[in-house]
Each structure stands twice: as structure tokens, then as C-alpha cells.
GROMACS .gro file of C-alpha atoms in nm:
model
  224
    1MET     CA    1   0.002   0.000  -0.003
    2SER     CA    2   0.146   0.335  -0.114
    3ILE     CA    3   0.176   0.615   0.137
    4LYS     CA    4  -0.005   0.937   0.036
    5LYS     CA    5   0.206   1.238  -0.047
    6LYS     CA    6   0.141   1.529   0.192
    7ILE     CA    7   0.076   1.866   0.059
    8VAL     CA    8   0.022   2.198   0.257
    9ILE     CA    9  -0.142   2.492   0.080
   10ILE     CA   10  -0.081   2.828   0.249
   11GLY     CA   11  -0.314   3.110   0.153
   12PRO     CA   12  -0.672   3.235   0.175
   13ALA     CA   13  -0.946   2.979   0.230
   14TYR     CA   14  -1.273   2.947   0.414
   15PRO     CA   15  -1.398   3.126   0.619
   16LEU     CA   16  -1.233   3.400   0.396
   17ARG     CA   17  -1.396   3.480   0.061
   18GLY     CA   18  -1.271   3.579  -0.280
   19GLY     CA   19  -1.106   3.438  -0.585
   20LEU     CA   20  -0.784   3.328  -0.405
   21ALA     CA   21  -0.983   3.137  -0.146
   22SER     CA   22  -1.195   2.971  -0.420
   23LEU     CA   23  -0.895   2.873  -0.619
   24ASN     CA   24  -0.705   2.733  -0.325
   25GLN     CA   25  -0.996   2.525  -0.226
   26ARG     CA   26  -1.051   2.384  -0.568
   27LEU     CA   27  -0.688   2.310  -0.599
   28ALA     CA   28  -0.711   2.116  -0.267
   29GLU     CA   29  -1.008   1.920  -0.387
   30VAL     CA   30  -0.845   1.827  -0.711
   31MET     CA   31  -0.525   1.717  -0.539
   32GLN     CA   32  -0.721   1.509  -0.289
   33ALA     CA   33  -0.902   1.342  -0.578
   34ASP     CA   34  -0.563   1.255  -0.726
   35GLY     CA   35  -0.471   1.083  -0.404
   36TYR     CA   36  -0.278   1.352  -0.213
   37GLU     CA   37  -0.325   1.430   0.161
   38VAL     CA   38  -0.389   1.797   0.165
   39VAL     CA   39  -0.403   2.048   0.445
   40ILE     CA   40  -0.483   2.429   0.386
   41TYR     CA   41  -0.336   2.680   0.637
   42THR     CA   42  -0.535   3.005   0.620
   43PHE     CA   43  -0.560   3.321   0.820
   44SER     CA   44  -0.703   3.400   1.162
   45LEU     CA   45  -0.619   3.754   1.065
   46GLN     CA   46  -0.545   3.825   0.696
   47TYR     CA   47  -0.542   4.204   0.660
   48PRO     CA   48  -0.555   4.489   0.910
   49ASN     CA   49  -0.856   4.690   0.828
   50PHE     CA   50  -0.673   4.972   0.658
   51LEU     CA   51  -0.552   4.733   0.384
   52PHE     CA   52  -0.897   4.587   0.308
   53PRO     CA   53  -1.134   4.824   0.122
   54GLY     CA   54  -1.438   4.596   0.107
   55LYS     CA   55  -1.721   4.539   0.352
   56THR     CA   56  -1.611   4.204   0.488
   57GLN     CA   57  -1.329   3.957   0.438
   58TYR     CA   58  -1.546   3.657   0.532
   59SER     CA   59  -1.773   3.427   0.336
   60GLU     CA   60  -2.141   3.380   0.421
   61ASP     CA   61  -2.145   3.038   0.263
   62ASP     CA   62  -2.148   2.707   0.450
   63PRO     CA   63  -1.797   2.565   0.522
   64PRO     CA   64  -1.668   2.306   0.281
   65ARG     CA   65  -1.710   1.963   0.430
   66ASN     CA   66  -1.441   1.772   0.251
   67LEU     CA   67  -1.131   2.000   0.324
   68ASN     CA   68  -0.893   2.015   0.616
   69ILE     CA   69  -0.857   2.386   0.670
   70LYS     CA   70  -0.655   2.514   0.970
   71VAL     CA   71  -0.737   2.887   1.053
   72LYS     CA   72  -0.407   2.970   1.221
   73ILE     CA   73  -0.195   3.238   1.042
   74ASN     CA   74  -0.188   3.595   1.171
   75SER     CA   75  -0.028   3.804   0.913
   76VAL     CA   76   0.106   4.069   1.152
   77ASN     CA   77   0.224   3.856   1.450
   78PRO     CA   78   0.590   3.730   1.411
   79PHE     CA   79   0.544   3.502   1.713
   80ASN     CA   80   0.249   3.333   1.528
   81TRP     CA   81   0.466   3.293   1.211
   82VAL     CA   82   0.735   3.098   1.406
   83LYS     CA   83   0.473   2.881   1.567
   84VAL     CA   84   0.291   2.798   1.246
   85GLY     CA   85   0.621   2.734   1.068
   86LYS     CA   86   0.729   2.483   1.339
   87GLU     CA   87   0.391   2.313   1.329
   88ILE     CA   88   0.425   2.257   0.955
   89GLN     CA   89   0.783   2.148   0.992
   90ARG     CA   90   0.671   1.865   1.234
   91TYR     CA   91   0.386   1.775   0.988
   92LYS     CA   92   0.663   1.712   0.730
   93PRO     CA   93   0.468   1.765   0.417
   94ASP     CA   94   0.635   1.664   0.089
   95ALA     CA   95   0.558   2.003  -0.055
   96ILE     CA   96   0.410   2.344   0.049
   97ILE     CA   97   0.227   2.549  -0.222
   98CYS     CA   98   0.225   2.904  -0.088
   99ARG     CA   99   0.008   3.162  -0.264
  100PHE     CA  100   0.171   3.507  -0.298
  101TRP     CA  101  -0.013   3.813  -0.431
  102LEU     CA  102   0.094   4.109  -0.201
  103PRO     CA  103   0.442   4.198  -0.071
  104PHE     CA  104   0.281   4.279   0.256
  105MET     CA  105   0.272   3.898   0.304
  106GLY     CA  106   0.635   3.857   0.247
  107PRO     CA  107   0.756   3.864   0.606
  108CYS     CA  108   0.483   3.634   0.727
  109PHE     CA  109   0.517   3.377   0.452
  110GLY     CA  110   0.887   3.399   0.425
  111THR     CA  111   0.925   3.328   0.801
  112ILE     CA  112   0.672   3.044   0.801
  113LEU     CA  113   0.842   2.881   0.500
  114ARG     CA  114   1.190   2.903   0.640
  115TYR     CA  115   1.093   2.735   0.966
  116ALA     CA  116   0.881   2.469   0.784
  117LYS     CA  117   1.168   2.360   0.554
  118LYS     CA  118   1.405   2.304   0.843
  119ASN     CA  119   1.301   1.939   0.840
  120ASN     CA  120   1.525   1.897   0.539
  121HIS     CA  121   1.242   1.723   0.348
  122THR     CA  122   0.976   1.975   0.242
  123LYS     CA  123   1.002   2.148  -0.094
  124ILE     CA  124   0.848   2.502  -0.132
  125VAL     CA  125   0.652   2.611  -0.442
  126GLY     CA  126   0.569   2.980  -0.450
  127PHE     CA  127   0.233   3.016  -0.635
  128VAL     CA  128   0.274   3.378  -0.744
  129ASP     CA  129  -0.021   3.594  -0.864
  130ASN     CA  130   0.167   3.919  -0.841
  131ILE     CA  131   0.531   3.983  -0.737
  132ILE     CA  132   0.538   4.364  -0.813
  133PRO     CA  133   0.213   4.510  -0.683
  134HIS     CA  134  -0.024   4.731  -0.893
  135GLU     CA  135  -0.047   4.975  -0.604
  136LYS     CA  136   0.308   5.023  -0.467
  137ARG     CA  137   0.398   5.075  -0.103
  138PRO     CA  138   0.729   5.125   0.084
  139GLY     CA  139   0.908   4.795   0.145
  140ASP     CA  140   0.747   4.607  -0.149
  141TYR     CA  141   1.076   4.490  -0.298
  142ILE     CA  142   1.243   4.387   0.021
  143PHE     CA  143   0.928   4.198   0.134
  144ALA     CA  144   0.891   4.015  -0.196
  145LYS     CA  145   1.255   3.929  -0.209
  146TYR     CA  146   1.233   3.775   0.135
  147PHE     CA  147   0.950   3.552   0.026
  148VAL     CA  148   1.134   3.448  -0.297
  149GLY     CA  149   1.440   3.353  -0.096
  150ALA     CA  150   1.232   3.099   0.095
  151CYS     CA  151   1.100   2.913  -0.222
  152ASP     CA  152   1.257   2.633  -0.431
  153SER     CA  153   1.037   2.682  -0.736
  154PHE     CA  154   0.752   2.890  -0.865
  155LEU     CA  155   0.418   2.863  -1.043
  156VAL     CA  156   0.272   3.167  -1.226
  157MET     CA  157  -0.041   3.226  -1.431
  158SER     CA  158   0.083   3.532  -1.622
  159LYS     CA  159   0.384   3.560  -1.852
  160ALA     CA  160   0.427   3.916  -1.736
  161VAL     CA  161   0.458   3.802  -1.376
  162GLN     CA  162   0.700   3.528  -1.492
  163LYS     CA  163   0.919   3.797  -1.643
  164GLN     CA  164   0.906   4.022  -1.331
  165LEU     CA  165   0.974   3.726  -1.100
  166ARG     CA  166   1.289   3.637  -1.298
  167THR     CA  167   1.434   3.977  -1.184
  168PHE     CA  168   1.417   3.845  -0.826
  169THR     CA  169   1.590   3.503  -0.895
  170SER     CA  170   1.810   3.404  -1.181
  171ASP     CA  171   1.813   3.033  -1.141
  172LYS     CA  172   1.506   2.897  -0.956
  173PRO     CA  173   1.250   2.720  -1.191
  174ILE     CA  174   0.946   2.924  -1.287
  175VAL     CA  175   0.662   2.733  -1.450
  176PHE     CA  176   0.377   2.918  -1.638
  177VAL     CA  177   0.023   2.768  -1.655
  178GLU     CA  178  -0.289   2.946  -1.774
  179HIS     CA  179  -0.540   3.047  -1.516
  180PRO     CA  180  -0.812   2.778  -1.500
  181VAL     CA  181  -1.181   2.854  -1.544
  182TYR     CA  182  -1.365   2.847  -1.215
  183ASP     CA  183  -1.595   2.544  -1.202
  184ASN     CA  184  -1.739   2.585  -0.856
  185TYR     CA  185  -2.018   2.830  -0.930
  186GLY     CA  186  -2.254   2.592  -1.112
  187GLU     CA  187  -2.348   2.559  -1.483
  188ALA     CA  188  -2.394   2.866  -1.695
  189VAL     CA  189  -2.767   2.960  -1.749
  190SER     CA  190  -2.926   3.165  -2.013
  191GLN     CA  191  -3.044   3.524  -1.970
  192GLU     CA  192  -3.408   3.410  -1.977
  193THR     CA  193  -3.356   3.157  -1.711
  194SER     CA  194  -3.161   3.402  -1.496
  195LEU     CA  195  -3.446   3.658  -1.506
  196LYS     CA  196  -3.700   3.394  -1.410
  197ARG     CA  197  -3.488   3.289  -1.116
  198LEU     CA  198  -3.445   3.645  -1.002
  199ASN     CA  199  -3.815   3.715  -1.065
  200LEU     CA  200  -3.728   4.007  -1.295
  201SER     CA  201  -3.923   4.125  -1.594
  202GLU     CA  202  -3.797   4.035  -1.947
  203ASP     CA  203  -3.938   4.363  -2.074
  204PHE     CA  204  -3.691   4.587  -1.900
  205GLN     CA  205  -3.332   4.689  -1.965
  206TYR     CA  206  -3.096   4.643  -1.673
  207MET     CA  207  -2.764   4.802  -1.591
  208LEU     CA  208  -2.509   4.584  -1.413
  209PHE     CA  209  -2.327   4.725  -1.110
  210PHE     CA  210  -1.983   4.584  -1.058
  211GLY     CA  211  -1.912   4.722  -0.719
  212PHE     CA  212  -1.570   4.842  -0.603
  213ILE     CA  213  -1.332   4.763  -0.889
  214ARG     CA  214  -0.973   4.893  -0.879
  215ASP     CA  215  -0.842   5.062  -1.197
  216TYR     CA  216  -0.597   4.796  -1.292
  217LYS     CA  217  -0.863   4.520  -1.307
  218GLY     CA  218  -0.954   4.624  -1.665
  219LEU     CA  219  -1.329   4.675  -1.627
  220ASP     CA  220  -1.300   4.959  -1.879
  221LEU     CA  221  -1.167   4.707  -2.138
  222LEU     CA  222  -1.442   4.460  -2.061
  223LEU     CA  223  -1.705   4.730  -2.128
  224TRP     CA  224  -1.539   4.877  -2.431
   0.00000   0.00000   0.00000
């Protein structure tokens, strides 16, 4: 009987909401279906309020039943980083997949990963959404560099990010894959069906409201 490979995913997951959390959870589900033992480490505190412009960071959905999610990481508490890193070190996963999208997370993730890999077994994959942020802040480069230094290899979903990441490391492997299509929101339905489900009239023209969308997201290009 073969022993399951152990994978730790570090990044947003339930009870947090958003695209990062959704993708991390789907990744965990797919890897579990492929026979891996998967644990997700997510945040007890992800952002201080001044860094989060939305109403809430938390999901109103029911928790996923088939995932092992540990709500343990405090992004601004160095003592917590050491504790979590040592816990993962003892768990001795074969690999850690760590999402990185904001340099603010560099000190937290970089410290956790350095402690985790002291078991001389675990390999670190940096799953990088952005390495150079769209909205720059002091310390961005130093924080991102600290994270990069803890990783053995990288996964990116943008060739632009791949090119930017190469300026941080000259020799570590960087693999590009296209962003998958989300498959966890149900099947696509027609406009007619949507209107019926929402109890809206078909004899009316509706304007969509997209909410708070940052300039760099490209909403203007979508609507053009």
C-alpha cells in the first residue's frame, strides 16, 4: 500500500472569501481526488482593516465539508509565524504550495516557510499571482525578495509575472500555466432563465453594477 504524499497549501481559504480562496479550495479538492493528503493553512487575521477596502473579508457560505482547513495564520504577528512554521515542520509535508499576491505577506510567509523547511524534507513552491504590486507601497521589493528567498520553485499564471519574477531570482525554476476557469459556481444559464430565477421582468433593460473595482482590473476594457 503506497503512502499518500502530503501537501500543505498556504493562503486564503474558508472562512475567507474571494477568488484566491476559491482557487485554493478547488486546488485542494483536485489534489485530494488525485490521491494526495492536503491541508490548507489560512488566516485567523489576513489584513489589518486599513488594507482591506471591502465590507467584509469573510464568506457567508457554509463551510466546505471535505477539506482540512486550519485557521491559524496571523499576518502581523511574528510569534505566530514561528509557531505555524514549526507546526508545519513537524507535519513534514512533501511540498508546500504558498500563494503570494501582495508583498505585505512577504515577512509572514517568508518566515513560516523558512521554519517549515528546516525538516530537510519539504520543498516549497511559490504560487505567485503578483510579485510587483499594482499599487506600490514602501518595502514592497524587500518583502517580496524575502519571500522569493524561501522558495525552491515557482508557479505563475501570467507571462508578465513570470518575467518580473525572474528579476528576483536568476536560477530557480518558474513554471507558467494558464489560469483555470472556475468550475465551482454551477453551470452557465441563459439570460431568460436568470431573469426567471431572479423574478425580474424580461421587458426591461438592466444596468449591471460591478461594485468596487480597482482601476488595474480592466473593467473599462471589458465594457469597451
